Short mmCIF file of C-alpha atoms in Angstrom, two decimals:
data_model
loop_
_atom_site.label_atom_id
_atom_site.label_comp_id
_atom_site.label_asym_id
_atom_site.label_seq_id
_atom_site.Cartn_x
_atom_site.Cartn_y
_atom_site.Cartn_z
CA MET A 1 111.84 59.90 85.82
CA ILE A 2 108.98 61.57 83.94
CA ILE A 3 105.48 60.87 85.20
CA TYR A 4 103.34 59.43 82.38
CA GLN A 5 100.19 58.21 84.17
CA ALA A 6 96.91 59.94 83.48
CA ALA A 7 96.03 62.83 85.77
CA ASP A 8 93.13 62.75 88.20
CA SER A 9 89.80 63.41 86.46
CA ASP A 10 88.75 66.13 88.94
CA LEU A 11 91.94 68.03 88.30
CA ILE A 12 91.50 67.60 84.55
CA THR A 13 88.08 69.22 84.90
CA ILE A 14 89.64 72.15 86.76
CA ALA A 15 92.33 72.49 84.10
CA GLN A 16 89.75 72.38 81.31
CA LYS A 17 87.76 75.16 82.99
CA THR A 18 90.93 77.21 83.39
CA ARG A 19 91.88 76.79 79.74
CA LEU A 20 88.38 77.72 78.58
CA ALA A 21 88.43 80.84 80.77
CA ALA A 22 91.94 81.67 79.52
CA SER A 23 90.76 81.42 75.90
CA SER A 24 88.10 84.06 76.59
CA LEU A 25 90.52 86.20 78.58
CA ALA A 26 93.10 86.17 75.77
CA VAL A 27 90.89 88.25 73.46
CA LEU A 28 89.64 90.81 75.99
CA SER A 29 90.64 94.43 75.52
CA SER A 30 93.18 96.24 77.68
CA GLU A 31 90.40 98.34 79.21
CA VAL A 32 88.46 95.27 80.31
CA LYS A 33 91.54 93.71 81.90
CA ILE A 34 92.39 96.97 83.68
CA ARG A 35 88.88 97.06 85.19
CA ALA A 36 89.26 93.44 86.28
CA ILE A 37 92.56 94.18 88.01
CA GLU A 38 91.06 97.13 89.86
CA ALA A 39 88.19 94.88 90.93
CA ILE A 40 90.75 92.45 92.34
CA ALA A 41 92.41 95.25 94.33
CA ILE A 42 89.07 96.41 95.75
CA ALA A 43 88.06 92.85 96.67
CA LEU A 44 91.37 92.25 98.45
CA GLU A 45 90.94 95.47 100.42
CA SER A 46 87.43 94.44 101.41
CA ALA A 47 88.68 91.00 102.52
CA LYS A 48 91.69 92.39 104.42
CA ASP A 49 90.57 91.27 107.87
CA GLU A 50 89.66 87.77 106.68
CA ILE A 51 93.00 87.38 104.89
CA LEU A 52 95.07 88.60 107.84
CA GLN A 53 93.19 86.38 110.28
CA ALA A 54 93.72 83.39 108.01
CA ASN A 55 97.42 84.15 107.96
CA ILE A 56 97.58 84.38 111.75
CA THR A 57 96.00 80.93 111.93
CA ASP A 58 98.51 79.61 109.38
CA CYS A 59 101.43 81.09 111.32
CA GLU A 60 100.24 79.64 114.61
CA ALA A 61 99.86 76.19 113.08
CA ALA A 62 103.25 76.42 111.39
CA ALA A 63 104.97 77.47 114.61
CA THR A 64 103.42 74.52 116.42
CA GLU A 65 104.76 72.19 113.73
CA GLY A 66 108.25 73.66 114.05
CA ILE A 67 108.52 75.39 110.68
CA ALA A 68 112.03 76.60 109.78
CA LYS A 69 112.63 80.26 110.65
CA PRO A 70 113.26 81.44 107.05
CA LEU A 71 110.01 79.81 105.87
CA TYR A 72 108.12 81.31 108.81
CA LYS A 73 109.32 84.80 107.84
CA ARG A 74 108.09 84.22 104.30
CA LEU A 75 104.77 82.94 105.57
CA GLN A 76 103.96 86.02 107.66
CA LEU A 77 101.57 88.41 105.94
CA ASP A 78 100.98 91.53 108.01
CA GLU A 79 98.94 94.60 107.16
CA HIS A 80 101.93 96.35 105.58
CA LYS A 81 102.82 93.41 103.32
CA LEU A 82 99.21 93.09 102.22
CA ARG A 83 98.96 96.82 101.57
CA ASP A 84 102.10 96.67 99.41
CA ALA A 85 100.79 93.62 97.54
CA ILE A 86 97.54 95.43 96.74
CA ALA A 87 99.55 98.47 95.60
CA GLY A 88 101.41 96.07 93.33
CA VAL A 89 98.09 94.91 91.86
CA ARG A 90 97.27 98.46 90.87
CA ASP A 91 100.79 99.00 89.52
CA VAL A 92 100.34 96.00 87.23
CA GLY A 93 97.06 97.48 86.04
CA LYS A 94 98.90 100.62 84.94
CA LEU A 95 101.50 98.76 82.89
CA ALA A 96 101.29 98.55 79.12
CA ASP A 97 99.36 95.55 77.85
CA PRO A 98 101.91 92.94 76.72
CA VAL A 99 99.36 91.24 74.45
CA GLY A 100 98.88 92.31 70.84
CA ALA A 101 102.18 94.12 70.39
CA VAL A 102 103.38 93.99 66.77
CA GLN A 103 107.06 93.00 66.85
CA ILE A 104 107.51 92.52 63.11
CA HIS A 105 105.41 94.11 60.34
CA ARG A 106 106.89 93.18 57.01
CA GLU A 107 105.82 93.17 53.38
CA ILE A 108 106.90 89.85 51.88
CA ASP A 109 105.57 90.93 48.52
CA THR A 110 102.80 93.20 47.29
CA ASN A 111 99.66 92.41 49.33
CA LEU A 112 101.48 89.61 51.22
CA ILE A 113 102.03 90.89 54.73
CA LEU A 114 103.73 89.19 57.70
CA LYS A 115 103.26 90.21 61.32
CA ARG A 116 104.70 88.81 64.52
CA ILE A 117 102.30 89.59 67.36
CA THR A 118 102.58 88.87 71.07
CA CYS A 119 99.95 86.58 72.61
CA PRO A 120 99.33 84.83 75.96
CA LEU A 121 101.00 81.53 76.81
CA GLY A 122 97.67 79.97 77.83
CA VAL A 123 97.57 78.38 81.28
CA LEU A 124 100.28 78.75 83.94
CA GLY A 125 100.85 76.29 86.76
CA VAL A 126 102.62 78.05 89.64
CA ILE A 127 103.81 76.13 92.70
CA PHE A 128 105.19 78.18 95.56
CA GLU A 129 106.18 77.78 99.21
CA ALA A 130 105.13 79.83 102.19
CA ARG A 131 104.79 83.36 100.76
CA PRO A 132 101.00 83.86 100.39
CA GLU A 133 101.24 87.30 98.78
CA ALA A 134 102.77 85.49 95.80
CA ALA A 135 99.24 84.35 94.96
CA ILE A 136 98.19 87.99 94.61
CA GLN A 137 101.14 88.92 92.41
CA ILE A 138 100.89 85.87 90.18
CA ALA A 139 97.12 86.02 89.65
CA THR A 140 97.31 89.71 88.73
CA LEU A 141 100.13 89.20 86.27
CA ALA A 142 98.26 86.27 84.74
CA ILE A 143 95.11 88.35 84.17
CA LYS A 144 97.05 91.27 82.72
CA SER A 145 98.93 88.97 80.31
CA GLY A 146 95.75 87.14 79.28
CA ASN A 147 96.66 83.83 80.90
CA GLY A 148 94.76 81.46 83.14
CA VAL A 149 96.61 80.29 86.23
CA ILE A 150 96.47 77.26 88.52
CA LEU A 151 98.06 78.14 91.87
CA LYS A 152 99.47 75.65 94.34
CA GLY A 153 100.68 77.19 97.60
CA GLY A 154 102.53 75.38 100.35
CA LYS A 155 100.52 73.55 102.99
CA GLU A 156 101.74 76.05 105.59
CA ALA A 157 99.91 78.89 103.76
CA ILE A 158 96.73 77.06 102.82
CA ARG A 159 94.26 79.23 104.76
CA SER A 160 95.91 82.47 103.62
CA CYS A 161 95.87 81.38 99.97
CA GLU A 162 92.25 80.25 100.19
CA ALA A 163 91.19 83.64 101.58
CA ILE A 164 93.21 85.48 98.93
CA VAL A 165 91.92 83.44 95.98
CA LYS A 166 88.37 83.70 97.30
CA ALA A 167 88.68 87.49 97.24
CA ILE A 168 90.24 87.47 93.77
CA LYS A 169 87.43 85.35 92.39
CA GLN A 170 84.83 87.59 94.02
CA GLY A 171 86.45 90.60 92.39
CA LEU A 172 86.57 88.93 88.96
CA SER A 173 82.93 87.87 89.24
CA GLN A 174 81.98 91.54 88.91
CA THR A 175 83.83 91.83 85.59
CA ALA A 176 84.00 90.31 82.12
CA VAL A 177 86.83 87.99 83.21
CA ASN A 178 85.66 84.49 84.09
CA PRO A 179 86.73 83.71 87.70
CA ASP A 180 87.68 80.21 86.50
CA ALA A 181 90.81 81.84 85.07
CA VAL A 182 92.27 81.64 88.61
CA GLN A 183 92.30 78.29 90.42
CA LEU A 184 93.84 77.11 93.70
CA LEU A 185 95.06 73.61 94.54
CA THR A 186 95.57 72.69 98.19
CA THR A 187 97.10 69.22 98.52
CA ARG A 188 100.49 67.67 97.81
CA GLU A 189 98.80 65.01 95.69
CA GLU A 190 97.41 67.73 93.43
CA THR A 191 100.95 69.02 92.86
CA LEU A 192 101.93 65.66 91.41
CA GLU A 193 98.78 65.57 89.29
CA LEU A 194 99.38 69.11 88.02
CA LEU A 195 102.71 68.03 86.56
CA LYS A 196 100.89 65.52 84.33
CA LEU A 197 98.63 68.09 82.70
CA ASP A 198 100.78 68.82 79.64
CA LYS A 199 97.62 68.88 77.50
CA TYR A 200 96.18 71.81 79.46
CA VAL A 201 99.07 73.63 81.17
CA ASP A 202 101.62 75.53 79.08
CA LEU A 203 104.23 76.53 81.67
CA ILE A 204 105.14 75.40 85.19
CA ILE A 205 106.75 77.94 87.50
CA PRO A 206 108.11 76.36 90.71
CA ARG A 207 109.20 78.64 93.56
CA GLY A 208 110.90 76.64 96.29
CA SER A 209 113.99 74.73 97.35
CA ASN A 210 116.64 73.49 94.97
CA SER A 211 115.56 69.88 95.48
CA PHE A 212 111.92 70.76 94.83
CA VAL A 213 112.66 72.61 91.60
CA ARG A 214 114.76 69.70 90.38
CA PHE A 215 111.93 67.31 91.25
CA VAL A 216 109.51 69.37 89.18
CA GLN A 217 111.92 69.53 86.23
CA GLU A 218 112.44 65.77 86.30
CA ASN A 219 108.76 64.86 86.62
CA THR A 220 106.92 66.82 83.96
CA ARG A 221 106.77 67.21 80.19
CA ILE A 222 105.58 70.80 80.65
CA PRO A 223 108.23 73.53 80.15
CA VAL A 224 109.57 74.72 83.54
CA LEU A 225 110.64 78.26 84.40
CA GLY A 226 112.23 79.04 87.72
CA HIS A 227 115.26 79.20 89.95
CA ALA A 228 116.47 76.89 92.67
CA ASP A 229 119.14 78.30 94.98
CA GLY A 230 119.74 81.97 95.63
CA ILE A 231 123.45 81.90 96.46
CA CYS A 232 124.32 85.57 96.01
CA HIS A 233 127.67 87.29 96.61
CA LEU A 234 128.89 90.78 97.41
CA TYR A 235 132.47 91.53 96.38
CA VAL A 236 134.21 94.45 98.12
CA ASP A 237 136.98 95.55 95.80
CA LYS A 238 140.27 97.15 96.83
CA ALA A 239 138.94 100.47 95.48
CA ALA A 240 135.73 100.33 97.49
CA ASP A 241 134.42 103.19 99.59
CA ILE A 242 134.53 101.55 103.04
CA ALA A 243 131.49 103.32 104.50
CA LYS A 244 129.45 102.59 101.39
CA ALA A 245 130.55 98.95 101.46
CA VAL A 246 129.50 98.49 105.10
CA THR A 247 126.05 100.00 104.49
CA ILE A 248 125.43 97.90 101.38
CA THR A 249 126.65 94.71 103.08
CA ILE A 250 124.25 95.23 105.99
CA ASP A 251 121.30 95.82 103.66
CA SER A 252 122.17 92.93 101.33
CA LYS A 253 122.31 90.48 104.25
CA THR A 254 119.86 91.71 106.86
CA GLN A 255 117.09 93.72 105.18
CA TYR A 256 115.26 90.41 104.57
CA PRO A 257 117.63 87.46 105.08
CA ALA A 258 115.03 84.86 104.05
CA ALA A 259 114.82 86.30 100.53
CA CYS A 260 116.56 84.60 97.63
CA ASN A 261 118.39 87.84 96.75
CA ALA A 262 120.06 88.23 100.15
CA ILE A 263 123.82 87.62 100.08
CA GLU A 264 125.27 84.42 101.52
CA THR A 265 128.98 85.09 100.89
CA LEU A 266 131.03 88.27 101.29
CA LEU A 267 134.21 88.42 99.19
CA VAL A 268 136.82 90.98 100.24
CA HIS A 269 139.99 92.06 98.44
CA SER A 270 143.10 91.35 100.52
CA ASP A 271 144.38 94.95 100.12
CA ILE A 272 141.53 96.37 102.24
CA ALA A 273 140.62 93.36 104.39
CA THR A 274 142.37 94.56 107.55
CA THR A 275 140.55 97.91 107.34
CA PHE A 276 137.15 96.76 106.15
CA LEU A 277 136.54 93.46 107.94
CA PRO A 278 136.64 94.74 111.57
CA LYS A 279 134.17 97.50 110.68
CA VAL A 280 131.73 95.34 108.77
CA ALA A 281 131.98 92.52 111.32
CA ASP A 282 131.13 94.89 114.14
CA ALA A 283 128.12 96.23 112.23
CA LEU A 284 126.90 92.74 111.29
CA GLN A 285 127.31 91.29 114.76
CA LYS A 286 125.32 94.17 116.25
CA VAL A 287 122.35 92.88 114.24
CA ASN A 288 122.99 89.27 115.25
CA VAL A 289 124.56 87.97 112.04
CA GLU A 290 126.65 84.83 112.59
CA LEU A 291 129.94 85.09 110.68
CA ARG A 292 131.98 82.26 109.20
CA GLY A 293 135.32 82.86 107.54
CA ASP A 294 138.13 81.29 105.58
CA GLU A 295 141.57 81.01 107.13
CA SER A 296 142.71 84.46 105.99
CA SER A 297 139.64 86.28 107.29
CA ARG A 298 139.89 84.46 110.64
CA GLU A 299 143.39 85.88 111.09
CA ILE A 300 141.70 89.29 111.13
CA LEU A 301 138.51 88.15 112.89
CA PRO A 302 139.72 85.31 115.17
CA ASN A 303 136.41 84.96 117.01
CA ILE A 304 134.30 83.93 114.01
CA GLU A 305 133.55 80.34 113.06
CA PRO A 306 135.59 78.63 110.30
CA ALA A 307 133.93 78.36 106.90
CA THR A 308 133.97 75.02 105.09
CA GLU A 309 133.55 74.08 101.45
CA GLU A 310 129.89 73.45 102.20
CA ASP A 311 129.41 77.07 103.27
CA TRP A 312 130.30 78.37 99.81
CA GLU A 313 127.53 76.16 98.40
CA THR A 314 124.84 76.98 100.96
CA GLU A 315 121.84 79.29 100.77
CA TYR A 316 121.33 80.08 104.46
CA SER A 317 118.21 82.23 104.10
CA ASP A 318 119.08 83.32 107.63
CA LEU A 319 121.35 85.66 109.59
CA ILE A 320 124.50 83.74 108.64
CA LEU A 321 127.23 85.08 106.36
CA SER A 322 130.42 83.47 105.07
CA ILE A 323 133.50 85.60 104.38
CA LYS A 324 136.36 84.91 102.00
CA ILE A 325 139.41 87.04 101.23
CA VAL A 326 140.53 87.10 97.60
CA ASP A 327 143.68 88.52 96.03
CA SER A 328 142.19 89.95 92.86
CA LEU A 329 139.07 90.85 90.95
CA GLY A 330 139.67 87.78 88.80
CA ASP A 331 139.67 85.54 91.88
CA ALA A 332 136.38 87.05 93.02
CA ILE A 333 134.77 86.50 89.62
CA ALA A 334 136.07 82.93 89.48
CA HIS A 335 134.64 82.15 92.94
CA ILE A 336 131.25 83.61 92.02
CA ASN A 337 131.07 81.73 88.73
CA ASP A 338 132.04 78.51 90.52
CA TYR A 339 129.67 78.75 93.49
CA GLY A 340 126.99 81.26 92.54
CA SER A 341 123.50 80.24 91.48
CA ARG A 342 123.33 82.85 88.67
CA HIS A 343 120.83 84.90 90.63
CA THR A 344 122.24 88.29 91.69
CA GLU A 345 125.85 89.37 92.27
CA ALA A 346 127.30 92.75 93.25
CA ILE A 347 130.59 94.62 93.36
CA ILE A 348 131.45 97.60 95.56
CA THR A 349 134.17 99.73 94.00
CA GLU A 350 135.01 103.25 92.88
CA ASP A 351 137.09 101.80 90.03
CA VAL A 352 134.85 102.05 86.96
CA GLU A 353 137.02 99.69 84.92
CA ALA A 354 136.87 97.01 87.64
CA ALA A 355 133.09 97.43 87.84
CA GLU A 356 132.68 97.09 84.08
CA THR A 357 134.83 93.93 84.09
CA PHE A 358 132.75 92.45 86.91
CA LEU A 359 129.45 93.28 85.19
CA ALA A 360 130.66 91.78 81.92
CA LEU A 361 132.23 88.56 83.22
CA VAL A 362 130.01 87.47 86.11
CA ASN A 363 127.41 85.00 84.87
CA ALA A 364 124.18 85.92 86.66
CA ALA A 365 120.71 87.20 85.89
CA GLY A 366 121.49 90.36 87.85
CA VAL A 367 124.91 92.04 88.17
CA TYR A 368 125.09 95.19 90.30
CA HIS A 369 127.60 97.95 91.02
CA ASN A 370 127.53 99.87 94.31
CA CYS A 371 124.04 98.84 95.36
CA SER A 372 122.31 96.15 97.39
CA THR A 373 121.43 92.76 95.90
CA ARG A 374 118.00 93.17 97.51
CA PHE A 375 116.96 95.31 94.53
CA ALA A 376 116.52 92.11 92.48
CA ASP A 377 112.75 92.17 92.51
CA GLY A 378 110.02 92.66 89.93
CA PHE A 379 108.24 95.34 91.97
CA ARG A 380 111.48 97.30 92.46
CA TYR A 381 112.29 96.96 88.75
CA GLY A 382 108.97 98.60 87.92
CA PHE A 383 107.34 95.38 86.67
CA GLY A 384 104.49 95.84 89.16
CA ALA A 385 105.11 92.31 90.47
CA GLU A 386 106.78 89.09 89.42
CA VAL A 387 105.83 85.44 89.05
CA GLY A 388 109.33 84.47 90.11
CA ILE A 389 113.00 84.93 89.34
CA SER A 390 114.58 82.87 86.60
CA THR A 391 118.28 82.00 86.75
CA GLN A 392 118.28 80.06 83.50
CA GLN A 393 120.53 81.20 80.66
CA MET A 394 117.73 81.57 78.11
CA PRO A 395 115.19 84.39 78.47
CA PRO A 396 113.17 85.34 80.35
CA ARG A 397 115.87 85.86 82.96
CA GLY A 398 115.83 87.57 86.34
CA PRO A 399 112.53 88.81 87.80
CA VAL A 400 109.83 87.60 85.44
CA GLY A 401 106.99 90.03 84.94
CA LEU A 402 104.51 90.44 82.13
CA GLU A 403 107.04 90.10 79.32
CA GLY A 404 107.90 86.58 80.47
CA LEU A 405 104.26 85.46 80.33
CA VAL A 406 103.64 86.09 76.66
CA THR A 407 104.88 84.40 73.51
CA TYR A 408 104.22 85.38 69.91
CA LYS A 409 102.68 84.07 66.75
CA TYR A 410 103.29 84.85 63.09
CA GLN A 411 100.30 86.10 61.11
CA MET A 412 100.45 86.21 57.33
CA ILE A 413 97.79 87.78 55.15
CA GLY A 414 97.85 87.39 51.37
CA ASP A 415 95.59 87.62 48.36
CA GLY A 416 95.84 84.26 46.63
CA HIS A 417 99.63 84.06 46.97
CA VAL A 418 101.32 80.67 46.45
CA VAL A 419 104.94 79.61 46.94
CA THR A 420 105.18 78.31 43.35
CA THR A 421 105.32 81.93 42.17
CA TYR A 422 108.64 82.38 43.97
CA THR A 423 110.40 79.19 42.79
CA GLY A 424 111.74 77.84 39.51
CA LYS A 425 113.23 79.46 36.43
CA ASN A 426 111.07 82.58 36.42
CA ALA A 427 110.80 82.92 40.18
CA LYS A 428 109.54 86.22 41.46
CA SER A 429 111.62 87.95 44.14
CA PHE A 430 110.40 88.81 47.62
CA THR A 431 110.35 92.49 48.57
CA HIS A 432 111.01 91.89 52.31
CA ARG A 433 110.22 95.50 53.16
CA ASP A 434 109.72 96.38 56.83
CA LEU A 435 106.58 98.45 57.44
CA LEU A 436 107.14 99.30 61.11
#
């Protein structure tokens, strides 16, 4: 049910300040925004000790409260993660400005010119769980794309997010960008209020559980961009290179099992199952991955737990992997399209035709051949960072970087032109000549 009640007046004031700051930010030059982003990076470096200490406090409190292991892994922000996040800030600064790009430049008639030009969305509302470095990525992308942003981190990361946003605002205060362009909310009640701010917020980006994303979608009039589950698959085809398949399976599952692009189900062609499964199972079990299998895979690996229907529908975000043997490429594609969350899917094969069929027929934001699903990431794609990953059918899709945070407007410039000239018995024709 959509929430229609008026939002809290304090939050309305925050949103108004953010929109006002965003309006000023939208017209700033690329050079000014680049300087602002570098100021953010410098401020974060200066506040490193404060941020890391805040995260330690968050982690200790979360452990005491019994936080789930996958969430705890996402919550942890060590020196290396922070260093990489700051490097991502600078990478975003180097990217081309997405604002002001002329997509269409067309003569409608003599001295009547149409342009379609990219422009900021306005104000973003981003709600995320656990991962505090997301605040760094999102705020930087917002500044670069000329948008204001209202951040709402999970309660488990409150101290980390406060330290991060404090540093970001300090950095912006030394530049032409109004620090009010970046705001942080800290309570669950404010999340509910944020969803009512359709007058001030132009896009909501939720990053969390399936149930949470659905809640957001059902309780706001504001457009919502995001993904819920990350149920990703790796299909090992009958023409797979076994050694390559083992290496990619290990990386796709264990490099960071709490990530939404880690695989949850391994599909194996029946022709190579007896050769491949013992090898991959041995490698996975050496790194403490719990295996669950269908009846056919358990004939080869009798010591693993049985997989149920629920396993094919579960995002473990942990060191658990379900295995299913399939008889054909078509069966693998059908399973993925039935159970996948349209996030990231991969095939391991040396058969180019099989790979092309897989890439064409699997319905997902990312479809990969002979590489790990863990590459599904804005930073790894060269976007500098991402605000999230979208699994919706309409664009933007996949890791959403700068291009997903701008829209466009049509500008028309004439010289006394009126539509009457182009209608009726003696109607003048349009030239419709592209000038780009």
